[in-house]
CSV table of C-alpha atoms in Angstrom, one decimal:
chain,number,residue,atom,x,y,z
A,1,MET,CA,-14.6,16.9,1.7
A,2,ALA,CA,-12.6,12.9,2.8
A,3,ASP,CA,-9.6,14.8,1.3
A,4,PHE,CA,-10.3,17.7,3.1
A,5,ARG,CA,-11.0,16.2,5.7
A,6,ILE,CA,-7.6,13.7,5.7
A,7,GLU,CA,-5.6,17.1,6.0
A,8,LYS,CA,-7.5,18.3,9.2
A,9,LEU,CA,-6.3,15.1,10.8
A,10,LYS,CA,-2.9,15.4,10.4
A,11,ASP,CA,-2.8,19.2,10.7
A,12,MET,CA,-4.1,18.4,14.5
A,13,LEU,CA,-1.9,15.6,15.2
A,14,GLU,CA,0.7,17.9,13.1
A,15,ASP,CA,0.0,20.1,16.3
A,16,SER,CA,-0.9,18.5,19.0
A,17,ARG,CA,1.9,17.7,22.1
A,18,TYR,CA,0.4,14.5,22.9
A,19,THR,CA,-2.2,12.5,20.8
A,20,VAL,CA,-3.9,9.4,22.4
A,21,ALA,CA,-6.1,6.5,20.6
A,22,VAL,CA,-8.9,5.2,22.2
A,23,CYS,CA,-10.7,2.5,19.8
A,24,GLY,CA,-13.8,0.6,20.4
A,25,SER,CA,-15.4,-3.2,19.1
A,26,GLY,CA,-15.9,-1.0,15.8
A,27,MET,CA,-12.0,-2.1,15.1
A,28,MET,CA,-13.9,-6.1,15.9
A,29,THR,CA,-15.4,-5.3,13.7
A,30,GLU,CA,-13.2,-4.2,10.3
A,31,ASN,CA,-11.4,-7.3,11.5
A,32,GLY,CA,-14.4,-9.5,10.5
A,33,PHE,CA,-14.7,-10.1,13.7
A,34,MET,CA,-19.2,-10.3,14.9
A,35,GLY,CA,-19.6,-10.2,19.2
A,36,ILE,CA,-21.0,-11.5,20.4
A,37,LYS,CA,-23.3,-9.4,22.2
A,38,THR,CA,-25.2,-8.8,18.8
A,39,PRO,CA,-28.2,-10.9,17.8
A,40,GLU,CA,-27.4,-12.5,14.9
A,41,LYS,CA,-24.2,-14.0,17.0
A,42,ALA,CA,-26.3,-14.6,20.4
A,43,TYR,CA,-28.9,-16.4,18.9
A,44,ALA,CA,-25.7,-19.1,17.4
A,45,VAL,CA,-24.9,-19.3,20.9
A,46,GLU,CA,-28.2,-20.2,22.7
A,47,GLU,CA,-29.2,-22.2,19.4
A,48,LYS,CA,-25.6,-24.5,19.5
A,49,TYR,CA,-24.7,-24.0,23.8
A,50,GLY,CA,-28.0,-24.0,25.4
A,51,ALA,CA,-26.9,-20.8,26.4
A,52,SER,CA,-26.5,-16.9,26.1
A,53,PRO,CA,-23.5,-15.0,25.9
A,54,GLU,CA,-24.2,-12.9,29.2
A,55,GLU,CA,-25.1,-16.2,30.9
A,56,ILE,CA,-21.8,-18.4,29.9
A,57,PHE,CA,-18.9,-15.5,29.4
A,58,THR,CA,-19.1,-15.4,33.4
A,59,SER,CA,-16.6,-15.7,36.3
A,60,SER,CA,-19.7,-17.9,37.3
A,61,TYR,CA,-19.5,-19.8,34.4
A,62,TYR,CA,-16.1,-20.6,34.5
A,63,ASN,CA,-16.5,-22.1,38.1
A,64,THR,CA,-19.4,-23.8,38.6
A,65,LYS,CA,-19.4,-25.0,34.1
A,66,THR,CA,-16.3,-24.7,33.1
A,67,ARG,CA,-16.3,-27.3,30.7
A,68,GLN,CA,-19.0,-26.0,29.0
A,69,PHE,CA,-17.1,-22.4,29.2
A,70,PHE,CA,-13.6,-23.4,27.4
A,71,GLU,CA,-16.0,-24.9,25.3
A,72,PHE,CA,-17.6,-21.9,23.9
A,73,TYR,CA,-14.2,-19.9,25.5
A,74,ARG,CA,-12.2,-22.4,22.6
A,75,GLU,CA,-14.6,-21.9,19.5
A,76,GLU,CA,-16.4,-18.1,19.8
A,77,ILE,CA,-13.7,-16.7,21.4
A,78,LEU,CA,-9.8,-18.0,20.4
A,79,ALA,CA,-10.5,-16.6,17.0
A,80,ASP,CA,-7.9,-16.9,13.9
A,81,LEU,CA,-8.2,-12.5,13.5
A,82,MET,CA,-5.0,-10.3,11.8
A,83,PRO,CA,-4.5,-6.9,12.6
A,84,SER,CA,-5.8,-4.6,10.2
A,85,ALA,CA,-4.5,-1.7,8.4
A,86,SER,CA,-4.7,0.2,11.7
A,87,ALA,CA,-2.7,-1.5,13.6
A,88,PHE,CA,0.0,-0.8,11.1
A,89,ALA,CA,-0.7,2.8,10.4
A,90,MET,CA,-1.2,3.5,14.0
A,91,ALA,CA,2.4,2.3,14.2
A,92,ALA,CA,3.1,4.1,12.0
A,93,MET,CA,1.7,7.0,14.0
A,94,GLU,CA,4.0,5.7,17.2
A,95,LYS,CA,7.5,5.6,15.0
A,96,ALA,CA,6.6,9.0,14.0
A,97,GLY,CA,6.0,10.6,17.1
A,98,LYS,CA,2.4,10.9,16.7
A,99,LEU,CA,0.9,9.2,18.4
A,100,GLN,CA,2.3,8.5,22.1
A,101,CYS,CA,-1.1,5.9,23.8
A,102,ILE,CA,-3.0,3.1,22.6
A,103,ILE,CA,-6.1,2.1,24.6
A,104,SER,CA,-8.3,-0.6,23.2
A,105,SER,CA,-11.2,-3.0,24.1
A,106,ASN,CA,-10.6,-6.1,22.6
A,107,ILE,CA,-8.5,-8.6,24.0
A,108,TYR,CA,-6.8,-9.8,20.1
A,109,GLU,CA,-4.1,-7.4,20.7
A,110,PHE,CA,-4.3,-5.4,17.3
A,111,SER,CA,-2.3,-3.0,18.4
A,112,GLN,CA,0.5,-4.7,19.8
A,113,ARG,CA,1.0,-7.0,16.7
A,114,GLY,CA,0.4,-4.6,14.3
A,115,GLY,CA,3.4,-3.2,15.8
A,116,CYS,CA,2.6,-0.7,19.1
A,117,SER,CA,5.1,-0.5,21.8
A,118,ASN,CA,2.7,1.8,24.6
A,119,VAL,CA,-0.7,0.3,24.4
A,120,ILE,CA,-3.5,-0.4,27.8
A,121,ASN,CA,-5.4,-3.8,27.1
A,122,LEU,CA,-8.6,-2.8,28.3
A,123,HIS,CA,-10.4,-6.0,29.2
A,124,GLY,CA,-7.2,-7.8,29.5
A,125,SER,CA,-5.9,-10.2,26.1
A,126,ILE,CA,-6.5,-14.2,24.8
A,127,TYR,CA,-2.3,-14.1,24.7
A,128,GLN,CA,-2.8,-13.7,28.7
A,129,ASN,CA,-3.6,-16.7,30.9
A,130,GLN,CA,-2.6,-17.5,34.2
A,131,CYS,CA,-2.3,-20.3,37.7
A,132,PRO,CA,-5.3,-18.5,39.7
A,133,HIS,CA,-3.0,-20.9,42.4
A,134,CYS,CA,0.7,-21.5,41.4
A,135,LYS,CA,0.5,-18.0,38.7
A,136,LYS,CA,2.4,-19.8,36.2
A,137,MET,CA,1.4,-18.2,32.5
A,138,TYR,CA,0.1,-20.2,30.2
A,139,SER,CA,0.1,-18.6,26.4
A,140,MET,CA,-3.0,-18.9,24.1
A,141,GLU,CA,-1.9,-22.1,22.2
A,142,TYR,CA,-1.0,-24.1,25.7
A,143,ILE,CA,-5.2,-23.3,26.2
A,144,LYS,CA,-6.0,-23.7,21.9
A,145,ASN,CA,-3.6,-27.5,21.9
A,146,SER,CA,-4.9,-28.5,25.1
A,147,LYS,CA,-5.4,-32.0,25.1
A,148,SER,CA,-8.3,-32.0,28.1
A,149,VAL,CA,-11.2,-29.8,27.3
A,150,VAL,CA,-10.6,-27.9,30.7
A,151,PRO,CA,-7.3,-27.0,30.3
A,152,LEU,CA,-5.2,-27.2,33.8
A,153,CYS,CA,-1.7,-26.6,34.9
A,154,GLU,CA,1.9,-28.3,34.4
A,155,ASN,CA,2.8,-27.5,38.1
A,156,CYS,CA,-0.6,-28.0,40.3
A,157,GLY,CA,-3.2,-28.8,38.8
A,158,HIS,CA,-5.4,-25.9,38.7
A,159,VAL,CA,-7.3,-24.4,36.5
A,160,ILE,CA,-6.8,-21.9,34.8
A,161,ARG,CA,-7.8,-18.7,33.1
A,162,PRO,CA,-8.3,-17.0,30.5
A,163,LEU,CA,-6.9,-13.1,31.3
A,164,VAL,CA,-10.1,-11.3,29.7
A,165,SER,CA,-12.8,-9.1,31.2
A,166,LEU,CA,-15.1,-12.0,31.5
A,167,PHE,CA,-18.8,-10.0,31.7
A,168,GLY,CA,-19.5,-8.5,35.2
A,169,GLU,CA,-16.0,-8.7,36.0
A,170,MET,CA,-14.6,-4.6,37.3
A,171,VAL,CA,-11.5,-4.3,34.8
A,172,ASP,CA,-8.5,-4.0,36.8
A,173,SER,CA,-7.7,-0.8,38.5
A,174,GLN,CA,-4.5,0.0,37.7
A,175,LYS,CA,-5.9,0.1,33.8
A,176,MET,CA,-7.9,1.9,35.1
A,177,THR,CA,-6.1,4.3,37.1
A,178,SER,CA,-3.5,4.4,33.3
A,179,THR,CA,-6.0,5.1,31.0
A,180,THR,CA,-8.3,7.7,32.8
A,181,GLU,CA,-4.3,9.7,32.8
A,182,GLU,CA,-3.9,9.3,29.4
A,183,ILE,CA,-6.7,10.1,28.6
A,184,GLU,CA,-6.4,13.3,30.8
A,185,LYS,CA,-3.2,14.1,29.9
A,186,ALA,CA,-3.6,13.9,26.3
A,187,ASP,CA,-3.6,17.0,24.0
A,188,MET,CA,-5.6,15.2,20.8
A,189,LEU,CA,-8.0,12.7,21.5
A,190,ILE,CA,-9.4,9.9,19.2
A,191,LEU,CA,-11.9,7.1,19.1
A,192,LEU,CA,-11.7,5.0,16.2
A,193,GLY,CA,-14.1,2.0,16.1
A,194,THR,CA,-16.1,4.4,19.7
A,195,HIS,CA,-18.3,6.6,20.1
A,196,LEU,CA,-18.8,9.4,22.6
A,197,ASP,CA,-20.8,8.1,24.8
A,198,SER,CA,-19.6,4.3,24.5
A,199,GLU,CA,-20.7,2.5,27.4
A,200,VAL,CA,-17.2,0.7,27.2
A,201,PHE,CA,-15.3,4.7,27.4
A,202,GLY,CA,-17.4,7.0,27.9
A,203,THR,CA,-17.0,7.3,31.5
A,204,TYR,CA,-13.0,7.9,30.5
A,205,ILE,CA,-13.3,10.3,27.7
A,206,ARG,CA,-15.2,12.8,30.8
A,207,TYR,CA,-11.9,13.3,31.6
A,208,PHE,CA,-10.7,14.8,28.4
A,209,GLU,CA,-9.8,18.1,28.5
A,210,GLY,CA,-7.7,19.0,25.8
A,211,ARG,CA,-7.7,20.9,22.2
A,212,TYR,CA,-8.7,18.5,20.0
A,213,LEU,CA,-11.3,15.8,19.6
A,214,ALA,CA,-11.7,13.3,16.6
A,215,VAL,CA,-14.0,10.3,15.7
A,216,ILE,CA,-14.1,8.2,12.8
A,217,HIS,CA,-16.0,5.0,12.9
A,218,LYS,CA,-18.7,4.6,9.9
A,219,ASP,CA,-21.6,5.0,11.9
A,220,GLU,CA,-23.2,8.5,12.1
A,221,LYS,CA,-24.1,9.4,16.8
A,222,TYR,CA,-26.0,11.7,18.1
A,223,ALA,CA,-22.9,13.5,20.2
A,224,ASP,CA,-20.5,12.8,17.2
A,225,GLU,CA,-21.4,17.3,17.3
A,226,LYS,CA,-19.1,17.3,20.2
A,227,ALA,CA,-16.3,16.3,18.0
A,228,ASP,CA,-13.8,18.6,16.9
A,229,LEU,CA,-13.7,16.5,13.4
A,230,VAL,CA,-15.5,13.3,12.2
A,231,ILE,CA,-14.8,10.3,9.7
A,232,HIS,CA,-17.7,8.2,8.7
A,233,ASP,CA,-15.6,5.3,7.2
A,234,GLU,CA,-13.4,2.6,9.4
A,235,PRO,CA,-10.2,2.9,10.6
A,236,LYS,CA,-8.8,1.3,8.6
A,237,ASN,CA,-9.5,3.1,5.2
A,238,ILE,CA,-8.6,6.5,7.3
A,239,LEU,CA,-6.1,5.9,9.0
A,240,PRO,CA,-2.4,4.6,7.0
A,241,LEU,CA,-4.2,8.1,4.4
A,242,LEU,CA,-2.6,9.7,6.8
A,243,GLY,CA,1.2,8.7,5.2
A,244,TYR,CA,3.4,8.2,8.4
């Protein structure tokens, strides 16, 4: 059955005029990252920092408890994660002309680091940091290796801001528009490590009017029945089998 489903997935890709992949939290899990909202991680964070991740990873904490914010950010967010086989497989699909756009909710640029080029990082990237005052950009390494806990701008001394979406913040409007436009024009939509009722992607998925909808996610969901193809597995175990 697995071989049949992979062949069906490949047939869809071959027939699709424009394919978009949506990469959710499951793509983080397959890279060994435990989400900070998971009960186990959230409990550990509260024990360590005296506050929940939902409280710490916010613009309010960044502005008022800056030192504590960056202690948390360095230890819990700036994880040393490498792209999984999924990223390299998607790069091969892109190179073969079978994947036109990748929309990702992770902030670790797995897709780009795996060789993909047309990627929308909906929630920003740990590799992009900016001084909110003079707009000078800084690398992730600068934030991680800053001599002071709070990284300051070399030009003007203001606190540098990681360009990632913090809890409670609106997603960048330009990225929202681009995501909607890509899904609208997709002939095929592949959900990787996410599902149709995703809290992050559910609103965008409603704009899909193409022919083929595929879901590759290790967890079964009730809404799976709406898809044309469902494979309950981690994307890293499936995409390389396409052979692009």
